[in-house]
Amino acid sequence: MSFNIASYIEHTILKQTTTLAEVDKVCVEASMENFVAVCVPPKYVLNAKKLLDGSRVKIATVIGFPLGYNVTDVKLREIDDALNMGADEVDMVHDLCALKNNNWKLLEDEIAACLKPVHDAGKVMKVILETGILTDSEIVKCCQLYSNFKIDYIKTSTGFADIGATVNAIKLIKANIPAKMGIKASGGIRNYAFAKELIDAGATRLGCSSSWQIMKEFRLATGG
């Protein structure tokens, strides 16, 4: 089967000023290109669901975004709302304050609590590490912790930190999680060459707001 980068892409719009018209555009483009998913702000999940009704494109949204320090009860409420509105996948920023305080027990308790309603509903959970502000040893320790839970994807970044996805971070994650766990690269993926580098390093999903440009470059590079 020939490689098609569209099957990796979550067409994403998460900027603070996102409008309904922009969400509509992202959904139409995702449907046209058969992207695996769209990733939209929680307030637009219902709109995306209506626009993509009957499509194979999944609806992803974000939890505890973008800073991660919401208390667990707030994240649980966000998850409940997202699932009730029809989200297929949730991308949750873990508690970076807990991490930097070396409070790994809090992170364990958080993921145990937040994963349950997602998997009970048969949906997908991604945990956003925000690798650009972590040391390599912190990334490894996160991978070791989350490997004890049946999360679906480790995700690199929110796109709001100064450093987004890197090849090094993808390789580090891949080396420290079970083979069955997915890896979502996100943040700063603006061209096909970099997107392909991340896939070659081990990424199984790409969160991109430049998806349309990436597809143009992909077709030029492959003749597709």
XYZ file of N, CA and C in Angstrom:
672
model
N 0.854 -1.205 0.000
C 0.000 0.000 0.000
C 0.882 1.246 0.000
N 0.618 2.191 -0.876
C 1.470 3.369 -0.998
C 1.274 4.311 0.190
N 2.334 5.021 0.522
C 2.320 5.964 1.632
C 1.483 7.186 1.285
N 0.590 7.558 2.182
C -0.191 8.789 2.034
C -0.181 9.512 3.366
N 0.453 10.654 3.397
C 0.619 11.371 4.655
C -0.707 11.830 5.250
N -1.749 11.918 4.428
C -3.067 12.342 4.933
C -3.561 11.434 6.049
N -3.175 10.159 6.005
C -3.640 9.201 7.015
C -2.982 9.409 8.380
N -2.006 10.316 8.452
C -1.345 10.653 9.714
C -1.856 11.970 10.307
N -2.499 12.784 9.489
C -2.729 14.185 9.872
C -4.033 14.404 10.637
N -3.896 15.114 11.764
C -5.031 15.712 12.463
C -5.008 17.197 12.113
N -5.936 17.610 11.306
C -6.009 19.009 10.844
C -6.469 19.850 12.028
N -5.628 20.798 12.431
C -5.768 21.413 13.753
C -5.974 22.915 13.688
N -6.902 23.394 14.526
C -7.008 24.837 14.757
C -7.331 25.047 16.239
N -6.372 25.593 16.966
C -6.523 25.753 18.417
C -6.109 27.136 18.904
N -5.961 28.076 17.991
C -5.558 29.420 18.427
C -6.660 30.063 19.265
N -6.264 31.020 20.071
C -7.201 31.640 21.021
C -8.354 32.367 20.346
N -8.151 32.824 19.116
C -9.162 33.609 18.415
C -9.921 32.805 17.367
N -9.901 31.483 17.489
C -10.556 30.614 16.504
C -12.032 30.986 16.329
N -12.444 31.130 15.079
C -13.842 31.447 14.765
C -14.563 30.217 14.223
N -15.874 30.278 14.242
C -16.677 29.177 13.695
C -16.395 28.995 12.209
N -16.201 30.104 11.485
C -15.904 30.010 10.047
C -14.591 29.253 9.815
N -13.615 29.470 10.678
C -12.334 28.766 10.544
C -12.495 27.276 10.846
N -13.321 26.941 11.828
C -13.593 25.537 12.134
C -14.299 24.875 10.954
N -15.263 25.573 10.369
C -15.956 25.060 9.178
C -14.948 24.746 8.073
N -14.009 25.657 7.845
C -13.014 25.492 6.784
C -12.126 24.277 7.057
N -11.686 24.133 8.295
C -10.841 22.996 8.675
C -11.588 21.679 8.451
N -12.854 21.644 8.814
C -13.644 20.421 8.654
C -13.845 20.071 7.181
N -14.126 21.072 6.365
C -14.294 20.837 4.919
C -12.997 20.319 4.318
N -11.881 20.941 4.676
C -10.582 20.513 4.150
C -10.239 19.094 4.597
N -10.530 18.789 5.868
C -10.248 17.441 6.391
C -11.063 16.394 5.650
N -12.310 16.710 5.357
C -13.169 15.787 4.626
C -12.672 15.595 3.196
N -12.235 16.677 2.569
C -11.741 16.606 1.184
C -10.468 15.775 1.079
N -9.598 15.900 2.077
C -8.298 15.219 2.028
C -8.294 13.870 2.750
N -9.422 13.519 3.383
C -9.493 12.290 4.176
C -8.436 12.249 5.283
N -8.265 13.391 5.970
C -7.386 13.406 7.127
C -7.978 12.503 8.202
N -7.122 11.990 9.069
C -7.593 11.063 10.093
C -8.508 11.748 11.107
N -8.268 13.034 11.362
C -9.061 13.739 12.373
C -8.928 15.245 12.194
N -9.834 15.967 12.845
C -9.642 17.391 13.100
C -9.445 17.548 14.598
N -8.711 18.585 15.001
C -8.555 18.888 16.416
C -8.982 20.336 16.618
N -10.063 20.513 17.371
C -10.689 21.830 17.508
C -10.894 22.165 18.982
N -11.078 23.461 19.305
C -11.369 23.829 20.692
C -12.652 23.162 21.186
N -12.732 22.891 22.492
C -13.923 22.211 23.029
C -15.244 22.865 22.650
N -15.283 24.194 22.608
C -16.535 24.881 22.320
C -17.053 24.609 20.909
N -16.198 24.082 20.031
C -16.598 23.833 18.648
C -16.783 22.351 18.317
N -16.731 21.487 19.319
C -16.879 20.050 19.052
C -18.232 19.740 18.404
N -19.299 20.309 18.940
C -20.629 20.056 18.366
C -20.718 20.508 16.918
N -20.140 21.670 16.625
C -20.155 22.181 15.250
C -19.401 21.246 14.312
N -18.227 20.801 14.758
C -17.424 19.903 13.930
C -18.148 18.575 13.717
N -18.808 18.109 14.772
C -19.537 16.842 14.685
C -20.628 16.928 13.619
N -21.348 18.038 13.602
C -22.408 18.211 12.601
C -21.832 18.289 11.193
N -20.745 19.035 11.046
C -20.143 19.222 9.733
C -19.560 17.931 9.166
N -19.069 17.071 10.053
C -18.400 15.841 9.610
C -19.280 14.604 9.781
N -20.568 14.811 10.026
C -21.497 13.698 10.178
C -21.481 12.830 8.912
N -21.272 11.542 9.098
C -21.205 10.631 7.960
C -19.816 10.485 7.374
N -18.887 11.292 7.864
C -17.501 11.225 7.406
C -16.714 10.272 8.295
N -15.562 9.804 7.785
C -14.676 8.959 8.590
C -13.708 9.792 9.429
N -13.736 11.115 9.260
C -12.829 12.000 10.004
C -13.258 12.060 11.467
N -12.315 11.790 12.365
C -12.588 11.815 13.801
C -12.546 13.244 14.331
N -13.223 13.449 15.467
C -13.222 14.745 16.140
C -12.367 14.637 17.395
N -11.281 15.416 17.431
C -10.442 15.487 18.628
C -10.579 16.872 19.249
N -10.413 16.930 20.569
C -10.400 18.221 21.256
C -9.405 18.157 22.394
N -9.252 19.278 23.093
C -8.196 19.396 24.092
C -8.754 19.582 25.498
N -7.969 19.100 26.477
C -8.344 19.133 27.887
C -7.183 19.748 28.674
N -7.503 20.634 29.624
C -6.453 21.269 30.417
C -5.498 22.077 29.566
N -6.008 22.646 28.507
C -5.185 23.247 27.453
C -5.094 24.764 27.618
N -3.911 25.359 27.411
C -2.639 24.731 27.028
C -1.641 24.540 28.182
N -1.997 24.935 29.404
C -1.000 24.978 30.480
C -0.964 23.738 31.363
N -2.081 23.032 31.438
C -2.074 21.737 32.124
C -2.299 21.750 33.612
N -2.303 22.928 34.245
C -2.358 22.917 35.708
C -3.758 22.995 36.310
N -4.784 22.780 35.493
C -6.134 22.616 36.050
C -6.128 21.431 37.018
N -6.888 21.523 38.103
C -6.981 20.375 39.014
C -7.736 19.247 38.322
N -7.558 18.046 38.816
C -8.119 16.865 38.148
C -9.630 16.936 38.005
N -10.327 17.444 39.020
C -11.789 17.529 38.927
C -12.234 18.405 37.757
N -11.492 19.461 37.484
C -11.814 20.333 36.359
C -11.559 19.600 35.039
N -10.458 18.884 34.961
C -10.175 18.105 33.749
C -11.244 17.040 33.519
N -11.692 16.424 34.589
C -12.755 15.409 34.465
C -14.044 16.025 33.933
N -14.364 17.229 34.381
C -15.560 17.911 33.874
C -15.392 18.254 32.391
N -14.193 18.706 32.027
C -13.922 19.005 30.622
C -14.071 17.747 29.753
N -13.535 16.636 30.253
C -13.632 15.367 29.528
C -15.089 14.954 29.369
N -15.853 15.063 30.440
C -17.272 14.703 30.404
C -18.015 15.544 29.368
N -17.761 16.841 29.371
C -18.410 17.729 28.399
C -18.015 17.364 26.970
N -16.719 17.112 26.761
C -16.233 16.785 25.412
C -16.865 15.502 24.894
N -16.930 14.490 25.740
C -17.523 13.215 25.321
C -19.011 13.373 25.050
N -19.695 14.132 25.884
C -21.128 14.338 25.689
C -21.428 15.099 24.405
N -20.484 15.952 23.975
C -20.677 16.707 22.732
C -20.296 15.895 21.500
N -19.658 14.747 21.714
C -19.369 13.874 20.576
C -17.913 13.752 20.191
N -17.004 14.188 21.049
C -15.580 14.038 20.730
C -15.205 12.560 20.675
N -14.387 12.206 19.695
C -13.887 10.834 19.565
C -12.556 10.661 20.279
N -11.811 11.751 20.415
C -10.466 11.694 20.981
C -10.242 12.933 21.836
N -9.547 12.753 22.977
C -9.205 13.897 23.824
C -7.695 13.960 24.020
N -7.155 15.167 23.867
C -5.721 15.422 24.016
C -5.545 16.233 25.300
N -5.051 15.594 26.345
C -4.990 16.217 27.662
C -3.566 16.645 28.025
N -3.411 17.905 28.411
C -2.131 18.374 28.933
C -2.015 17.894 30.380
N -0.952 17.146 30.658
C -0.789 16.681 32.040
C -0.316 17.828 32.934
N -0.295 17.586 34.232
C 0.006 18.637 35.197
C 1.514 18.896 35.236
N 1.930 19.905 34.476
C 3.354 20.227 34.392
C 3.905 20.791 35.694
N 3.042 21.432 36.490
C 3.486 21.901 37.809
C 3.842 20.708 38.695
N 2.997 19.686 38.656
C 3.282 18.470 39.442
C 4.597 17.857 38.988
N 4.807 17.800 37.677
C 6.042 17.229 37.142
C 7.260 17.994 37.659
N 7.221 19.321 37.548
C 8.363 20.134 37.954
C 8.560 20.133 39.475
N 7.505 19.800 40.218
C 7.621 19.622 41.672
C 8.017 18.194 42.042
N 8.255 17.377 40.997
C 8.639 15.971 41.196
C 7.544 15.166 41.901
N 6.304 15.577 41.656
C 5.156 14.903 42.287
C 4.559 13.907 41.283
N 5.256 12.801 41.097
C 4.844 11.802 40.121
C 3.592 11.056 40.560
N 3.362 11.003 41.862
C 2.133 10.346 42.368
C 0.904 11.111 41.900
N 0.973 12.438 41.912
C -0.167 13.230 41.431
C -0.429 12.941 39.953
N 0.642 12.825 39.164
C 0.461 12.511 37.741
C -0.148 11.128 37.548
N 0.255 10.179 38.350
C -0.353 8.834 38.296
C -1.837 8.897 38.614
N -2.172 9.606 39.682
C -3.578 9.711 40.084
C -4.396 10.438 39.020
N -3.801 11.477 38.430
C -4.502 12.248 37.396
C -4.832 11.374 36.191
N -3.849 10.647 35.676
C -4.113 9.855 34.473
C -5.062 8.695 34.780
N -4.950 8.100 35.971
C -5.863 7.012 36.329
C -7.308 7.506 36.334
N -7.520 8.699 36.893
C -8.874 9.255 36.973
C -9.386 9.682 35.600
N -8.538 10.326 34.814
C -8.983 10.909 33.545
C -9.100 9.886 32.416
N -8.312 8.843 32.495
C -8.364 7.816 31.449
C -9.651 6.998 31.518
N -10.140 6.760 32.722
C -11.286 5.852 32.895
C -12.526 6.275 32.088
N -13.008 7.516 32.222
C -14.219 7.865 31.457
C -14.009 7.837 29.944
N -12.794 8.134 29.518
C -12.507 8.122 28.078
C -12.584 6.699 27.534
N -11.920 5.773 28.190
C -11.932 4.390 27.718
C -13.269 3.700 27.988
N -13.949 4.084 29.066
C -15.295 3.543 29.315
C -16.238 3.892 28.168
N -15.996 5.054 27.554
C -16.826 5.500 26.426
C -16.313 4.967 25.088
N -15.229 4.184 25.121
C -14.659 3.636 23.891
C -13.936 4.666 23.043
N -13.456 5.727 23.687
C -12.787 6.807 22.959
C -11.277 6.781 23.195
N -10.582 7.717 22.574
C -9.110 7.721 22.536
C -8.548 8.826 23.432
N -7.517 8.467 24.200
C -6.835 9.423 25.083
C -5.402 9.649 24.620
N -5.038 10.931 24.491
C -3.647 11.314 24.233
C -3.186 12.182 25.397
N -1.970 11.969 25.857
C -1.399 12.802 26.921
C -0.327 13.699 26.321
N -0.492 15.007 26.505
C 0.457 15.988 25.968
C 1.543 16.243 27.012
N 2.787 15.906 26.655
C 3.904 16.072 27.589
C 4.434 17.500 27.626
N 4.366 18.214 26.520
C 5.028 19.513 26.313
C 6.545 19.333 26.395
N 7.050 18.517 25.481
C 8.456 18.096 25.498
C 9.445 19.249 25.385
N 9.040 20.351 24.765
C 9.950 21.472 24.560
C 10.393 22.158 25.830
N 9.656 21.923 26.930
C 10.050 22.533 28.207
C 10.488 21.470 29.223
N 10.703 20.246 28.755
C 11.163 19.163 29.624
C 12.596 18.770 29.275
N 13.291 18.239 30.248
C 14.601 17.651 29.981
C 14.402 16.256 29.391
N 15.447 15.721 28.782
C 15.357 14.356 28.250
C 14.997 13.365 29.352
N 15.563 13.524 30.534
C 15.278 12.583 31.630
C 13.832 12.704 32.090
N 13.277 13.913 32.052
C 11.857 14.082 32.405
C 10.964 13.423 31.356
N 11.325 13.547 30.098
C 10.550 12.895 29.031
C 10.567 11.383 29.235
N 11.732 10.837 29.505
C 11.851 9.387 29.727
C 11.012 8.957 30.917
N 11.063 9.726 31.999
C 10.295 9.356 33.198
C 8.793 9.414 32.932
N 8.356 10.403 32.149
C 6.940 10.479 31.754
C 6.545 9.240 30.954
N 7.388 8.866 30.010
C 7.101 7.693 29.190
C 6.997 6.437 30.040
N 7.874 6.309 31.007
C 7.848 5.155 31.897
C 6.568 5.142 32.732
N 6.175 6.303 33.214
C 4.944 6.389 34.010
C 3.726 6.029 33.157
N 3.604 6.659 31.987
C 2.407 6.452 31.158
C 2.379 5.088 30.480
N 3.526 4.435 30.420
C 3.559 3.066 29.881
C 2.820 2.093 30.787
N 2.601 2.481 32.039
C 1.858 1.628 32.980
C 0.347 1.759 32.809
N -0.062 2.678 31.945
C -1.491 2.910 31.705
C -1.786 2.683 30.225
N -2.998 2.320 29.918
C -3.339 2.004 28.531
C -3.789 3.252 27.772
N -2.951 4.293 27.843
C -3.256 5.466 27.028
C -2.972 5.126 25.571
N -3.610 5.860 24.678
C -3.505 5.529 23.256
C -2.325 6.211 22.575
N -2.043 7.443 22.970
C -0.954 8.200 22.358
C -0.236 9.063 23.384
N 1.083 9.157 23.246
C 1.860 10.219 23.858
C 1.964 11.320 22.807
N 1.678 12.546 23.201
C 1.729 13.686 22.281
C 2.832 14.633 22.738
N 3.575 15.181 21.789
C 4.724 15.992 22.165
C 4.345 17.328 22.778
N 3.444 18.077 22.121
C 3.369 19.514 22.413
C 1.970 20.085 22.208
N 1.761 21.254 22.823
C 0.512 21.990 22.618
C 0.581 22.886 21.385
N 1.803 23.277 20.999
C 1.974 24.286 19.969
C 2.062 25.686 20.555
N 1.893 25.801 21.882
C 1.936 27.102 22.544
C 3.286 27.371 23.213
N 4.112 26.366 23.391
C 5.446 26.563 23.950
C 6.403 27.019 22.851
N 7.566 27.533 23.249
C 8.520 28.028 22.262
C 9.050 26.918 21.356
N 9.164 25.712 21.903
C 9.660 24.565 21.129
C 8.545 23.538 20.991
N 8.263 23.142 19.761
C 7.237 22.135 19.508
C 7.849 20.764 19.306
N 7.351 20.054 18.327
C 7.841 18.700 18.049
C 9.277 18.740 17.542
N 10.073 17.772 17.972
C 11.430 17.605 17.451
C 11.661 16.125 17.152
N 12.571 15.870 16.242
C 12.925 14.490 15.918
C 13.500 13.799 17.148
N 14.319 14.514 17.910
C 14.906 13.938 19.123
C 13.830 13.492 20.106
N 12.824 14.329 20.314
C 11.751 13.979 21.253
C 10.988 12.743 20.790
N 10.717 12.659 19.493
C 10.007 11.493 18.953
C 10.823 10.225 19.161
N 12.108 10.283 18.861
C 12.971 9.111 19.041
C 13.048 8.700 20.506
N 13.124 9.685 21.392
C 13.206 9.419 22.832
C 11.922 8.759 23.326
N 10.790 9.277 22.894
C 9.498 8.689 23.284
C 9.386 7.265 22.745
N 9.692 7.100 21.475
C 9.568 5.778 20.851
C 10.402 4.728 21.587
N 11.576 5.119 22.059
C 12.483 4.179 22.731
C 12.021 3.810 24.136
N 11.002 4.544 24.643
C 10.648 4.360 26.049
C 9.166 4.085 26.298
N 8.441 3.708 25.246
C 7.036 3.321 25.407
C 6.805 1.988 24.703
N 5.708 1.290 25.039
C 5.392 0.037 24.343
C 5.140 0.277 22.859
N 5.475 -0.695 22.049
C 5.326 -0.564 20.596
C 3.889 -0.274 20.188
N 2.912 -0.753 20.968
C 1.504 -0.567 20.596
C 0.981 0.837 20.899
N 1.735 1.641 21.674
C 1.296 2.979 22.020
C 1.670 3.943 20.898
N 0.728 4.794 20.503
C 0.982 5.732 19.420
C 1.749 6.962 19.891
N 2.296 7.679 18.924
C 3.019 8.928 19.202
C 2.468 10.013 18.283
N 1.992 11.095 18.888
C 1.500 12.230 18.102
C 2.504 13.378 18.206
N 3.049 13.762 17.069
C 3.922 14.926 16.991
C 3.072 16.146 16.680
N 3.313 17.234 17.393
C 2.566 18.463 17.127
C 3.412 19.662 17.525
N 3.092 20.803 16.928
C 3.806 22.026 17.228
C 4.916 22.303 16.237
N 4.688 23.282 15.361
C 5.725 23.713 14.433
C 5.931 22.846 13.208
N 4.945 22.019 12.864
C 5.082 21.152 11.674
C 4.469 21.891 10.490
N 5.334 22.545 9.719
C 4.834 23.455 8.688
C 5.143 23.021 7.265
N 5.914 21.949 7.095
C 6.229 21.506 5.733
C 6.335 19.987 5.682
N 6.252 19.464 4.456
C 6.253 18.012 4.255
C 7.568 17.371 4.677
N 8.678 18.037 4.401
C 9.988 17.449 4.722
C 10.104 17.161 6.218
N 9.699 18.125 7.046
C 9.781 17.934 8.505
C 8.753 16.894 8.956
N 7.565 16.950 8.386
C 6.532 15.964 8.735
C 7.025 14.544 8.465
N 7.666 14.347 7.321
C 8.185 13.017 6.965
C 9.320 12.603 7.906
N 10.151 13.541 8.297
C 11.213 13.255 9.269
C 10.625 12.725 10.575
N 9.565 13.358 11.030
C 8.931 12.955 12.290
C 8.308 11.566 12.174
N 7.690 11.296 11.038
C 7.119 9.963 10.805
C 8.224 8.914 10.764
N 9.290 9.221 10.068
C 10.412 8.277 9.990
C 11.031 8.014 11.359
N 10.948 9.011 12.250
C 11.499 8.861 13.604
C 10.580 8.062 14.520
N 9.292 7.906 14.111
C 8.380 7.107 14.919
C 7.011 7.690 15.168
N 6.743 8.917 14.708
C 5.417 9.512 14.906
C 4.364 8.736 14.117
N 3.227 8.484 14.760
C 2.126 7.788 14.096
C 0.936 8.712 13.836
N 0.978 9.900 14.394
C 0.010 10.962 14.108
C 0.768 12.283 14.036
N 0.204 13.232 13.286
C 0.750 14.580 13.194
C -0.363 15.581 13.442
N -0.166 16.465 14.404
C -1.088 17.564 14.625
C -0.590 18.783 13.879
N -1.315 19.228 12.849
C -0.816 20.290 11.959
C -1.895 21.324 11.678
N -1.512 22.581 11.713
C -2.398 23.625 11.204
C -2.033 23.992 9.772
N -0.854 23.528 9.321
C -0.400 23.773 7.944
C -0.638 22.555 7.052
N -1.671 21.801 7.362
C -1.928 20.537 6.673
C -2.108 20.704 5.169
N -2.797 21.785 4.763
C -3.070 22.018 3.344
C -1.761 22.192 2.580
N -0.831 22.976 3.156
C 0.476 23.187 2.541
C 1.282 21.890 2.507
N 1.216 21.134 3.586
C 1.941 19.856 3.654
C 1.460 18.910 2.553
N 0.152 18.883 2.319
C -0.382 18.016 1.263
C 0.085 18.464 -0.120
N 0.170 19.768 -0.364
C 0.665 20.268 -1.647
C 2.107 19.802 -1.864
N 2.921 19.951 -0.812
C 4.335 19.562 -0.906
C 4.486 18.051 -1.039
N 3.631 17.311 -0.353
C 3.640 15.857 -0.459
C 3.374 15.414 -1.897
N 2.403 16.025 -2.537
C 2.073 15.650 -3.917
C 3.201 16.032 -4.882
N 3.825 17.148 -4.640
C 4.960 17.537 -5.487
C 6.130 16.579 -5.321
N 6.334 16.141 -4.056
C 7.475 15.275 -3.773
C 7.265 13.843 -4.260
N 6.019 13.402 -4.273
C 5.742 11.990 -4.577
C 5.040 11.791 -5.915
N 4.589 12.872 -6.518
C 3.831 12.744 -7.768
C 2.423 12.235 -7.523
N 1.988 12.295 -6.239
C 0.655 11.788 -5.884
C -0.446 12.768 -6.156
